[in-house]
Amino acid sequence: MIRIEKILTELETDFIGREILYFPELLSTNATAKKQAEEGAKEGTVIIAETQTEGRGRLDRHWFSPKGGVWLSIILRPEIAAEDAQKTTLTSAVAVARTLHKECVVKVQIKWPNDVLISNKKVCGILTEATLKDKTVNSIIVGIGINANFPIEALPEELQTTATTLQEVLGKKVDREKLIRELLTEFEDYYNLFRAEKFASLLIEWRRMADFLGKAVEVTSFGEKFQGKALDIDENGALMIKLENGEIKKVFSGDVSVRVL
Ligand code: BT5
């Protein structure tokens, strides 16, 4: 079981994780966080569950959440326009990747828009959901799922070749409280950069870990498939693909998946 007191001792953030709500089991930490946000929870409130029975990916895909993982959601209330909300996904990916690199001393890769990988296998997924008031953001829920302390066999067979867990990679369990503490700290640092409109400096970090850039990829977006070379991401976080005819196409997150060829 994750012990919240152990996270809070030595947590040095200003606002991320100052309030943590812990549940042995939830349908989805994002769903609970959304409800908490509607009821007025403060920015930085974190919801953690030991297991989720209806963990969600994008477009309501199922996210498997066995015991031993790190399944959490962070409530944010940035004063930004709706179209900037997707930048928080990239911000979160950098925070997760930095944390895993620091805590586990492994090479960590980021795949646009919301995957964190080790040795090309998905170890973490991020689900960002915004609620709007007029055209500005009322709250953003950042859901982070890290496959931490469970064997790969705890996931269904069809995911066992594309996913991995920290326990598989390291051959031992990690200290989840320390991992979460580090994650909340990194998250606050990068979120502050984002709020200070220093997204460009955050993108420098992001690019360093995005080793699919420069490679041939296949992009699937709302059922449409096309191939090209992943060039870069622009200042808004959109992915730029050079198509075979030389045209440069920008893709925005949503239902996009990128497969390195
Ligand atoms: C994601 O969606 O990768 C976002 C996952 C976010 C999960 C967190 S956990 C805490 C919070 N509460 C929630 O309810 N959700 C968030 P997407 O890019 O759509 O990828 C989903 C796909 O990943 C699935 O269709 C599976 O193919 C695969 N998948 C499911 N569970 C997985 C797991 N544990 N590890 C690796 N891949 C998984």
PDB file of C-alpha atoms and ligand atoms in Angstrom:
ATOM      1  CA  MET A   1       0.000   0.000   0.000  1.00  0.00           C
ATOM      2  CA  ILE A   2       1.181   3.515  -0.725  1.00  0.00           C
ATOM      3  CA  ARG A   3       1.711   5.429   2.516  1.00  0.00           C
ATOM      4  CA  ILE A   4       0.752   9.066   2.098  1.00  0.00           C
ATOM      5  CA  GLU A   5       2.618  10.223   5.238  1.00  0.00           C
ATOM      6  CA  LYS A   6       5.774   8.852   3.688  1.00  0.00           C
ATOM      7  CA  ILE A   7       5.201  10.971   0.576  1.00  0.00           C
ATOM      8  CA  LEU A   8       4.455  14.080   2.599  1.00  0.00           C
ATOM      9  CA  THR A   9       7.522  13.882   4.810  1.00  0.00           C
ATOM     10  CA  GLU A  10      10.262  15.550   2.860  1.00  0.00           C
ATOM     11  CA  LEU A  11       7.898  16.805   0.121  1.00  0.00           C
ATOM     12  CA  GLU A  12       9.136  20.305  -0.589  1.00  0.00           C
ATOM     13  CA  THR A  13       6.672  21.523  -3.195  1.00  0.00           C
ATOM     14  CA  ASP A  14       4.679  24.742  -2.721  1.00  0.00           C
ATOM     15  CA  PHE A  15       1.326  23.526  -3.944  1.00  0.00           C
ATOM     16  CA  ILE A  16       1.496  20.302  -5.965  1.00  0.00           C
ATOM     17  CA  GLY A  17       0.620  17.418  -3.641  1.00  0.00           C
ATOM     18  CA  ARG A  18       0.120  19.535  -0.516  1.00  0.00           C
ATOM     19  CA  GLU A  19      -3.311  17.882  -0.443  1.00  0.00           C
ATOM     20  CA  ILE A  20      -3.394  14.170  -1.287  1.00  0.00           C
ATOM     21  CA  LEU A  21      -6.494  11.990  -1.301  1.00  0.00           C
ATOM     22  CA  TYR A  22      -5.775   8.271  -1.230  1.00  0.00           C
ATOM     23  CA  PHE A  23      -8.148   5.434  -2.101  1.00  0.00           C
ATOM     24  CA  PRO A  24      -7.436   1.680  -2.094  1.00  0.00           C
ATOM     25  CA  GLU A  25      -9.677   1.348  -5.179  1.00  0.00           C
ATOM     26  CA  LEU A  26     -11.369   3.775  -7.565  1.00  0.00           C
ATOM     27  CA  LEU A  27     -13.089   3.538 -10.909  1.00  0.00           C
ATOM     28  CA  SER A  28     -10.666   6.166 -12.227  1.00  0.00           C
ATOM     29  CA  THR A  29      -8.540   8.767 -10.444  1.00  0.00           C
ATOM     30  CA  ASN A  30      -9.349  11.219 -13.274  1.00  0.00           C
ATOM     31  CA  ALA A  31     -13.082  10.801 -12.686  1.00  0.00           C
ATOM     32  CA  THR A  32     -12.668  11.389  -8.945  1.00  0.00           C
ATOM     33  CA  ALA A  33     -10.358  14.354  -9.554  1.00  0.00           C
ATOM     34  CA  LYS A  34     -12.892  15.913 -11.920  1.00  0.00           C
ATOM     35  CA  LYS A  35     -15.571  15.625  -9.252  1.00  0.00           C
ATOM     36  CA  GLN A  36     -13.244  17.082  -6.623  1.00  0.00           C
ATOM     37  CA  ALA A  37     -12.375  19.957  -8.976  1.00  0.00           C
ATOM     38  CA  GLU A  38     -16.076  20.710  -9.509  1.00  0.00           C
ATOM     39  CA  GLU A  39     -16.510  20.784  -5.744  1.00  0.00           C
ATOM     40  CA  GLY A  40     -13.752  23.396  -5.449  1.00  0.00           C
ATOM     41  CA  ALA A  41     -10.582  21.394  -4.701  1.00  0.00           C
ATOM     42  CA  LYS A  42      -7.473  23.535  -4.676  1.00  0.00           C
ATOM     43  CA  GLU A  43      -4.915  23.612  -7.436  1.00  0.00           C
ATOM     44  CA  GLY A  44      -2.315  20.935  -6.840  1.00  0.00           C
ATOM     45  CA  THR A  45      -4.662  18.463  -5.145  1.00  0.00           C
ATOM     46  CA  VAL A  46      -3.632  14.897  -5.990  1.00  0.00           C
ATOM     47  CA  ILE A  47      -5.836  11.800  -6.100  1.00  0.00           C
ATOM     48  CA  ILE A  48      -4.073   8.449  -5.785  1.00  0.00           C
ATOM     49  CA  ALA A  49      -5.561   4.960  -6.067  1.00  0.00           C
ATOM     50  CA  GLU A  50      -3.925   1.618  -5.406  1.00  0.00           C
ATOM     51  CA  THR A  51      -5.938   0.134  -8.251  1.00  0.00           C
ATOM     52  CA  GLN A  52      -8.508   1.373 -10.780  1.00  0.00           C
ATOM     53  CA  THR A  53     -11.325  -0.753 -12.093  1.00  0.00           C
ATOM     54  CA  GLU A  54     -12.194   1.617 -14.959  1.00  0.00           C
ATOM     55  CA  GLY A  55      -8.909   3.403 -15.617  1.00  0.00           C
ATOM     56  CA  ARG A  56      -9.180   5.403 -18.817  1.00  0.00           C
ATOM     57  CA  GLY A  57      -6.943   6.181 -21.753  1.00  0.00           C
ATOM     58  CA  ARG A  58      -7.809   8.625 -24.509  1.00  0.00           C
ATOM     59  CA  LEU A  59     -11.166   8.222 -26.243  1.00  0.00           C
ATOM     60  CA  ASP A  60     -12.370   6.058 -23.366  1.00  0.00           C
ATOM     61  CA  ARG A  61      -9.887   3.293 -24.064  1.00  0.00           C
ATOM     62  CA  HIS A  62      -9.306   1.055 -21.076  1.00  0.00           C
ATOM     63  CA  TRP A  63      -6.178   1.606 -18.977  1.00  0.00           C
ATOM     64  CA  PHE A  64      -5.162  -1.512 -17.044  1.00  0.00           C
ATOM     65  CA  SER A  65      -4.285  -0.552 -13.502  1.00  0.00           C
ATOM     66  CA  PRO A  66      -3.194  -3.536 -11.399  1.00  0.00           C
ATOM     67  CA  LYS A  67      -2.075  -3.171  -7.783  1.00  0.00           C
ATOM     68  CA  GLY A  68       1.525  -2.020  -7.485  1.00  0.00           C
ATOM     69  CA  GLY A  69       1.249   0.725 -10.110  1.00  0.00           C
ATOM     70  CA  VAL A  70       1.259   4.473  -9.633  1.00  0.00           C
ATOM     71  CA  TRP A  71      -2.186   5.724 -10.669  1.00  0.00           C
ATOM     72  CA  LEU A  72      -2.709   9.358  -9.870  1.00  0.00           C
ATOM     73  CA  SER A  73      -4.370  12.581 -11.040  1.00  0.00           C
ATOM     74  CA  ILE A  74      -3.364  16.179 -10.383  1.00  0.00           C
ATOM     75  CA  ILE A  75      -5.877  19.038 -10.366  1.00  0.00           C
ATOM     76  CA  LEU A  76      -4.625  22.214 -12.068  1.00  0.00           C
ATOM     77  CA  ARG A  77      -6.236  25.595 -12.518  1.00  0.00           C
ATOM     78  CA  PRO A  78      -4.051  27.511 -14.946  1.00  0.00           C
ATOM     79  CA  GLU A  79      -5.311  30.763 -16.438  1.00  0.00           C
ATOM     80  CA  ILE A  80      -4.896  29.778 -20.053  1.00  0.00           C
ATOM     81  CA  ALA A  81      -6.890  29.579 -23.268  1.00  0.00           C
ATOM     82  CA  ALA A  82      -8.514  26.273 -24.199  1.00  0.00           C
ATOM     83  CA  GLU A  83      -6.096  25.644 -27.078  1.00  0.00           C
ATOM     84  CA  ASP A  84      -3.127  25.758 -24.701  1.00  0.00           C
ATOM     85  CA  ALA A  85      -4.450  22.926 -22.527  1.00  0.00           C
ATOM     86  CA  GLN A  86      -2.664  20.256 -24.570  1.00  0.00           C
ATOM     87  CA  LYS A  87       0.663  21.788 -23.583  1.00  0.00           C
ATOM     88  CA  THR A  88       0.152  20.392 -20.095  1.00  0.00           C
ATOM     89  CA  THR A  89       0.396  16.871 -21.549  1.00  0.00           C
ATOM     90  CA  LEU A  90       3.878  17.625 -22.854  1.00  0.00           C
ATOM     91  CA  THR A  91       4.778  19.329 -19.586  1.00  0.00           C
ATOM     92  CA  SER A  92       3.698  16.222 -17.694  1.00  0.00           C
ATOM     93  CA  ALA A  93       5.591  13.895 -20.028  1.00  0.00           C
ATOM     94  CA  VAL A  94       8.819  15.787 -19.334  1.00  0.00           C
ATOM     95  CA  ALA A  95       8.190  15.625 -15.573  1.00  0.00           C
ATOM     96  CA  VAL A  96       7.532  11.863 -15.678  1.00  0.00           C
ATOM     97  CA  ALA A  97      10.497  11.149 -17.938  1.00  0.00           C
ATOM     98  CA  ARG A  98      12.862  13.192 -15.742  1.00  0.00           C
ATOM     99  CA  THR A  99      11.583  11.406 -12.642  1.00  0.00           C
ATOM    100  CA  LEU A 100      12.020   7.931 -14.096  1.00  0.00           C
ATOM    101  CA  HIS A 101      15.464   8.816 -15.354  1.00  0.00           C
ATOM    102  CA  LYS A 102      16.506  10.163 -11.947  1.00  0.00           C
ATOM    103  CA  GLU A 103      14.960   7.443  -9.815  1.00  0.00           C
ATOM    104  CA  CYS A 104      15.639   4.450 -12.001  1.00  0.00           C
ATOM    105  CA  VAL A 105      18.790   5.533 -13.851  1.00  0.00           C
ATOM    106  CA  VAL A 106      17.531   4.264 -17.169  1.00  0.00           C
ATOM    107  CA  LYS A 107      17.216   5.882 -20.564  1.00  0.00           C
ATOM    108  CA  VAL A 108      13.698   7.179 -20.900  1.00  0.00           C
ATOM    109  CA  GLN A 109      12.028   8.176 -24.151  1.00  0.00           C
ATOM    110  CA  ILE A 110       9.038  10.383 -24.822  1.00  0.00           C
ATOM    111  CA  LYS A 111       6.694   9.632 -27.673  1.00  0.00           C
ATOM    112  CA  TRP A 112       4.348  12.377 -28.779  1.00  0.00           C
ATOM    113  CA  PRO A 113       1.844  13.137 -27.464  1.00  0.00           C
ATOM    114  CA  ASN A 114       1.387  11.215 -24.243  1.00  0.00           C
ATOM    115  CA  ASP A 115       3.610   8.152 -23.887  1.00  0.00           C
ATOM    116  CA  VAL A 116       6.731   7.613 -21.831  1.00  0.00           C
ATOM    117  CA  LEU A 117       8.773   4.611 -22.886  1.00  0.00           C
ATOM    118  CA  ILE A 118      11.725   2.548 -21.750  1.00  0.00           C
ATOM    119  CA  SER A 119      13.473   0.541 -24.486  1.00  0.00           C
ATOM    120  CA  ASN A 120      10.616   1.473 -26.837  1.00  0.00           C
ATOM    121  CA  LYS A 121       7.976  -0.036 -24.523  1.00  0.00           C
ATOM    122  CA  LYS A 122       5.252   1.987 -22.859  1.00  0.00           C
ATOM    123  CA  VAL A 123       5.814   2.366 -19.138  1.00  0.00           C
ATOM    124  CA  CYS A 124       3.549   5.372 -18.596  1.00  0.00           C
ATOM    125  CA  GLY A 125       0.497   6.954 -20.186  1.00  0.00           C
ATOM    126  CA  ILE A 126      -0.856  10.447 -19.569  1.00  0.00           C
ATOM    127  CA  LEU A 127      -4.463  11.557 -19.927  1.00  0.00           C
ATOM    128  CA  THR A 128      -5.145  15.291 -19.779  1.00  0.00           C
ATOM    129  CA  GLU A 129      -8.759  16.413 -19.504  1.00  0.00           C
ATOM    130  CA  ALA A 130      -9.827  20.049 -19.388  1.00  0.00           C
ATOM    131  CA  THR A 131     -13.105  21.580 -18.301  1.00  0.00           C
ATOM    132  CA  LEU A 132     -13.883  24.943 -19.852  1.00  0.00           C
ATOM    133  CA  LYS A 133     -15.705  28.057 -18.743  1.00  0.00           C
ATOM    134  CA  ASP A 134     -16.408  30.307 -21.730  1.00  0.00           C
ATOM    135  CA  LYS A 135     -13.236  29.937 -23.772  1.00  0.00           C
ATOM    136  CA  THR A 136     -10.818  29.646 -20.913  1.00  0.00           C
ATOM    137  CA  VAL A 137      -9.799  26.666 -18.850  1.00  0.00           C
ATOM    138  CA  ASN A 138     -11.620  26.119 -15.589  1.00  0.00           C
ATOM    139  CA  SER A 139      -9.602  23.104 -14.507  1.00  0.00           C
ATOM    140  CA  ILE A 140      -7.252  20.588 -16.004  1.00  0.00           C
ATOM    141  CA  ILE A 141      -6.949  17.069 -14.710  1.00  0.00           C
ATOM    142  CA  VAL A 142      -3.636  15.437 -15.499  1.00  0.00           C
ATOM    143  CA  GLY A 143      -3.867  11.666 -15.073  1.00  0.00           C
ATOM    144  CA  ILE A 144      -0.589   9.808 -14.895  1.00  0.00           C
ATOM    145  CA  GLY A 145      -0.311   6.025 -14.924  1.00  0.00           C
ATOM    146  CA  ILE A 146       3.089   4.447 -14.316  1.00  0.00           C
ATOM    147  CA  ASN A 147       3.564   0.695 -14.514  1.00  0.00           C
ATOM    148  CA  ALA A 148       5.716   0.369 -11.410  1.00  0.00           C
ATOM    149  CA  ASN A 149       5.758  -2.652  -9.099  1.00  0.00           C
ATOM    150  CA  PHE A 150       4.087  -5.506 -10.934  1.00  0.00           C
ATOM    151  CA  PRO A 151       5.263  -8.149 -13.383  1.00  0.00           C
ATOM    152  CA  ILE A 152       4.382  -7.747 -17.050  1.00  0.00           C
ATOM    153  CA  GLU A 153       2.122 -10.814 -16.743  1.00  0.00           C
ATOM    154  CA  ALA A 154      -0.294  -8.653 -14.733  1.00  0.00           C
ATOM    155  CA  LEU A 155      -1.207  -6.964 -18.021  1.00  0.00           C
ATOM    156  CA  PRO A 156      -3.212  -8.746 -20.728  1.00  0.00           C
ATOM    157  CA  GLU A 157      -1.192 -10.782 -23.187  1.00  0.00           C
ATOM    158  CA  GLU A 158      -1.743  -8.419 -26.109  1.00  0.00           C
ATOM    159  CA  LEU A 159       0.045  -5.638 -24.205  1.00  0.00           C
ATOM    160  CA  GLN A 160       2.990  -7.702 -23.024  1.00  0.00           C
ATOM    161  CA  THR A 161       5.123  -6.958 -26.081  1.00  0.00           C
ATOM    162  CA  THR A 162       4.347  -3.230 -26.277  1.00  0.00           C
ATOM    163  CA  ALA A 163       4.364  -2.358 -22.562  1.00  0.00           C
ATOM    164  CA  THR A 164       6.824  -2.725 -19.733  1.00  0.00           C
ATOM    165  CA  THR A 165       6.963  -2.090 -15.981  1.00  0.00           C
ATOM    166  CA  LEU A 166       9.688  -0.647 -13.757  1.00  0.00           C
ATOM    167  CA  GLN A 167       9.861  -3.966 -11.919  1.00  0.00           C
ATOM    168  CA  GLU A 168      10.601  -5.742 -15.232  1.00  0.00           C
ATOM    169  CA  VAL A 169      13.241  -3.229 -16.235  1.00  0.00           C
ATOM    170  CA  LEU A 170      15.029  -3.054 -12.888  1.00  0.00           C
ATOM    171  CA  GLY A 171      14.469  -6.595 -11.663  1.00  0.00           C
ATOM    172  CA  LYS A 172      13.220  -5.234  -8.346  1.00  0.00           C
ATOM    173  CA  LYS A 173      10.466  -3.106  -6.874  1.00  0.00           C
ATOM    174  CA  VAL A 174      10.860   0.663  -6.624  1.00  0.00           C
ATOM    175  CA  ASP A 175      10.085   2.831  -3.609  1.00  0.00           C
ATOM    176  CA  ARG A 176       6.752   4.179  -4.854  1.00  0.00           C
ATOM    177  CA  GLU A 177       6.441   6.894  -2.196  1.00  0.00           C
ATOM    178  CA  LYS A 178       9.845   8.275  -3.160  1.00  0.00           C
ATOM    179  CA  LEU A 179       8.961   8.000  -6.834  1.00  0.00           C
ATOM    180  CA  ILE A 180       5.714   9.926  -6.296  1.00  0.00           C
ATOM    181  CA  ARG A 181       7.487  12.572  -4.198  1.00  0.00           C
ATOM    182  CA  GLU A 182      10.032  13.075  -6.933  1.00  0.00           C
ATOM    183  CA  LEU A 183       7.310  13.163  -9.585  1.00  0.00           C
ATOM    184  CA  LEU A 184       5.331  15.846  -7.749  1.00  0.00           C
ATOM    185  CA  THR A 185       8.491  17.915  -7.322  1.00  0.00           C
ATOM    186  CA  GLU A 186       9.499  17.660 -10.980  1.00  0.00           C
ATOM    187  CA  PHE A 187       5.915  18.294 -11.980  1.00  0.00           C
ATOM    188  CA  GLU A 188       5.751  21.519 -10.000  1.00  0.00           C
ATOM    189  CA  ASP A 189       9.044  22.739 -11.488  1.00  0.00           C
ATOM    190  CA  TYR A 190       7.967  22.142 -15.077  1.00  0.00           C
ATOM    191  CA  TYR A 191       4.421  23.361 -14.497  1.00  0.00           C
ATOM    192  CA  ASN A 192       5.855  26.614 -13.127  1.00  0.00           C
ATOM    193  CA  LEU A 193       7.933  26.987 -16.275  1.00  0.00           C
ATOM    194  CA  PHE A 194       4.796  26.440 -18.341  1.00  0.00           C
ATOM    195  CA  ARG A 195       2.846  29.010 -16.296  1.00  0.00           C
ATOM    196  CA  ALA A 196       5.676  31.495 -16.623  1.00  0.00           C
ATOM    197  CA  GLU A 197       5.262  31.193 -20.403  1.00  0.00           C
ATOM    198  CA  LYS A 198       8.589  29.487 -20.726  1.00  0.00           C
ATOM    199  CA  PHE A 199       7.204  26.668 -22.780  1.00  0.00           C
ATOM    200  CA  ALA A 200      10.088  27.039 -25.246  1.00  0.00           C
ATOM    201  CA  SER A 201      12.641  26.060 -22.605  1.00  0.00           C
ATOM    202  CA  LEU A 202      10.480  23.115 -21.615  1.00  0.00           C
ATOM    203  CA  LEU A 203      10.414  22.006 -25.234  1.00  0.00           C
ATOM    204  CA  ILE A 204      14.209  21.864 -25.235  1.00  0.00           C
ATOM    205  CA  GLU A 205      14.018  19.222 -22.494  1.00  0.00           C
ATOM    206  CA  TRP A 206      11.203  17.468 -24.310  1.00  0.00           C
ATOM    207  CA  ARG A 207      13.165  17.246 -27.588  1.00  0.00           C
ATOM    208  CA  ARG A 208      16.149  15.768 -25.792  1.00  0.00           C
ATOM    209  CA  MET A 209      14.079  12.748 -24.823  1.00  0.00           C
ATOM    210  CA  ALA A 210      11.957  12.491 -27.962  1.00  0.00           C
ATOM    211  CA  ASP A 211      14.213  10.194 -29.915  1.00  0.00           C
ATOM    212  CA  PHE A 212      11.502   9.358 -32.448  1.00  0.00           C
ATOM    213  CA  LEU A 213      12.148  12.795 -33.973  1.00  0.00           C
ATOM    214  CA  GLY A 214      13.976  12.469 -37.263  1.00  0.00           C
ATOM    215  CA  LYS A 215      12.601   8.955 -37.803  1.00  0.00           C
ATOM    216  CA  ALA A 216      10.104   7.573 -40.283  1.00  0.00           C
ATOM    217  CA  VAL A 217       6.721   7.218 -38.624  1.00  0.00           C
ATOM    218  CA  GLU A 218       3.187   6.184 -39.365  1.00  0.00           C
ATOM    219  CA  VAL A 219       0.563   8.479 -37.914  1.00  0.00           C
ATOM    220  CA  THR A 220      -3.010   7.379 -37.280  1.00  0.00           C
ATOM    221  CA  SER A 221      -5.403  10.219 -36.694  1.00  0.00           C
ATOM    222  CA  PHE A 222      -9.140   9.684 -36.482  1.00  0.00           C
ATOM    223  CA  GLY A 223      -8.959   6.564 -38.655  1.00  0.00           C
ATOM    224  CA  GLU A 224      -6.740   8.177 -41.301  1.00  0.00           C
ATOM    225  CA  LYS A 225      -3.213   6.777 -41.708  1.00  0.00           C
ATOM    226  CA  PHE A 226      -0.237   8.455 -43.308  1.00  0.00           C
ATOM    227  CA  GLN A 227       3.535   8.097 -43.271  1.00  0.00           C
ATOM    228  CA  GLY A 228       6.324  10.610 -43.148  1.00  0.00           C
ATOM    229  CA  LYS A 229       9.286  11.799 -41.162  1.00  0.00           C
ATOM    230  CA  ALA A 230       8.725  13.202 -37.671  1.00  0.00           C
ATOM    231  CA  LEU A 231      10.471  16.567 -37.890  1.00  0.00           C
ATOM    232  CA  ASP A 232       9.826  18.432 -34.668  1.00  0.00           C
ATOM    233  CA  ILE A 233       7.118  19.891 -32.497  1.00  0.00           C
ATOM    234  CA  ASP A 234       6.200  23.538 -32.901  1.00  0.00           C
ATOM    235  CA  GLU A 235       5.899  26.196 -30.199  1.00  0.00           C
ATOM    236  CA  ASN A 236       2.320  25.077 -29.483  1.00  0.00           C
ATOM    237  CA  GLY A 237       3.189  21.429 -29.077  1.00  0.00           C
ATOM    238  CA  ALA A 238       1.843  20.269 -32.453  1.00  0.00           C
ATOM    239  CA  LEU A 239       3.820  17.548 -34.215  1.00  0.00           C
ATOM    240  CA  MET A 240       5.264  18.378 -37.642  1.00  0.00           C
ATOM    241  CA  ILE A 241       5.485  15.547 -40.150  1.00  0.00           C
ATOM    242  CA  LYS A 242       7.213  15.782 -43.511  1.00  0.00           C
ATOM    243  CA  LEU A 243       5.132  13.782 -45.965  1.00  0.00           C
ATOM    244  CA  GLU A 244       6.618  11.830 -48.866  1.00  0.00           C
ATOM    245  CA  ASN A 245       5.625  14.611 -51.301  1.00  0.00           C
ATOM    246  CA  GLY A 246       7.614  17.129 -49.261  1.00  0.00           C
ATOM    247  CA  GLU A 247       4.560  18.788 -47.720  1.00  0.00           C
ATOM    248  CA  ILE A 248       4.742  19.511 -43.990  1.00  0.00           C
ATOM    249  CA  LYS A 249       1.672  18.461 -42.078  1.00  0.00           C
ATOM    250  CA  LYS A 250       0.924  19.539 -38.513  1.00  0.00           C
ATOM    251  CA  VAL A 251      -0.879  17.130 -36.239  1.00  0.00           C
ATOM    252  CA  PHE A 252      -2.549  18.060 -33.003  1.00  0.00           C
ATOM    253  CA  SER A 253      -3.092  15.593 -30.189  1.00  0.00           C
ATOM    254  CA  GLY A 254      -6.512  14.049 -29.760  1.00  0.00           C
ATOM    255  CA  ASP A 255      -6.772  10.640 -31.280  1.00  0.00           C
ATOM    256  CA  VAL A 256      -3.305  10.477 -32.715  1.00  0.00           C
ATOM    257  CA  SER A 257      -0.931   7.593 -32.423  1.00  0.00           C
ATOM    258  CA  VAL A 258       2.558   7.542 -33.813  1.00  0.00           C
ATOM    259  CA  ARG A 259       4.330   4.328 -34.748  1.00  0.00           C
ATOM    260  CA  VAL A 260       8.033   4.400 -35.464  1.00  0.00           C
ATOM    261  CA  LEU A 261       8.643   2.419 -38.688  1.00  0.00           C
TER     262      LEU A 261
HETATM  263  C1  BT5 B   1      -3.041   6.711 -22.326  1.00  0.00           C
HETATM  264  O1  BT5 B   1      -4.065   6.602 -23.239  1.00  0.00           O
HETATM  265  O2  BT5 B   1      -1.928   6.293 -22.465  1.00  0.00           O
HETATM  266  C2  BT5 B   1      -3.459   7.441 -21.049  1.00  0.00           C
HETATM  267  C3  BT5 B   1      -3.429   6.576 -19.838  1.00  0.00           C
HETATM  268  C4  BT5 B   1      -3.676   7.364 -18.573  1.00  0.00           C
HETATM  269  C5  BT5 B   1      -3.844   6.498 -17.378  1.00  0.00           C
HETATM  270  C6  BT5 B   1      -3.948   7.284 -16.095  1.00  0.00           C
HETATM  271  S1  BT5 B   1      -3.883   6.290 -14.679  1.00  0.00           S
HETATM  272  C7  BT5 B   1      -4.385   7.591 -13.675  1.00  0.00           C
HETATM  273  C8  BT5 B   1      -5.431   8.369 -14.450  1.00  0.00           C
HETATM  274  N1  BT5 B   1      -6.775   7.856 -14.226  1.00  0.00           N
HETATM  275  C9  BT5 B   1      -7.306   7.360 -15.353  1.00  0.00           C
HETATM  276  O3  BT5 B   1      -8.443   6.842 -15.447  1.00  0.00           O
HETATM  277  N2  BT5 B   1      -6.425   7.470 -16.375  1.00  0.00           N
HETATM  278  C10 BT5 B   1      -5.207   8.140 -15.952  1.00  0.00           C
HETATM  279  P1  BT5 B   1      -3.888   6.073 -24.732  1.00  0.00           P
HETATM  280  O4  BT5 B   1      -2.769   6.788 -25.423  1.00  0.00           O
HETATM  281  O5  BT5 B   1      -5.232   6.160 -25.327  1.00  0.00           O
HETATM  282  O6  BT5 B   1      -3.451   4.569 -24.561  1.00  0.00           O
HETATM  283  C11 BT5 B   1      -4.348   3.592 -24.148  1.00  0.00           C
HETATM  284  C12 BT5 B   1      -3.853   2.255 -24.672  1.00  0.00           C
HETATM  285  O7  BT5 B   1      -2.679   1.860 -23.949  1.00  0.00           O
HETATM  286  C13 BT5 B   1      -4.831   1.111 -24.467  1.00  0.00           C
HETATM  287  O8  BT5 B   1      -5.769   1.056 -25.537  1.00  0.00           O
HETATM  288  C14 BT5 B   1      -3.921  -0.100 -24.446  1.00  0.00           C
HETATM  289  O9  BT5 B   1      -3.553  -0.478 -25.748  1.00  0.00           O
HETATM  290  C15 BT5 B   1      -2.668   0.452 -23.773  1.00  0.00           C
HETATM  291  N3  BT5 B   1      -2.626   0.174 -22.318  1.00  0.00           N
HETATM  292  C16 BT5 B   1      -3.643  -0.010 -21.451  1.00  0.00           C
HETATM  293  N4  BT5 B   1      -3.204  -0.189 -20.195  1.00  0.00           N
HETATM  294  C17 BT5 B   1      -1.854  -0.130 -20.258  1.00  0.00           C
HETATM  295  C18 BT5 B   1      -0.815  -0.213 -19.301  1.00  0.00           C
HETATM  296  N5  BT5 B   1      -1.042  -0.355 -17.992  1.00  0.00           N
HETATM  297  N6  BT5 B   1       0.477  -0.096 -19.747  1.00  0.00           N
HETATM  298  C19 BT5 B   1       0.755   0.081 -21.052  1.00  0.00           C
HETATM  299  N7  BT5 B   1      -0.182   0.178 -22.005  1.00  0.00           N
HETATM  300  C20 BT5 B   1      -1.475   0.089 -21.613  1.00  0.00           C
END
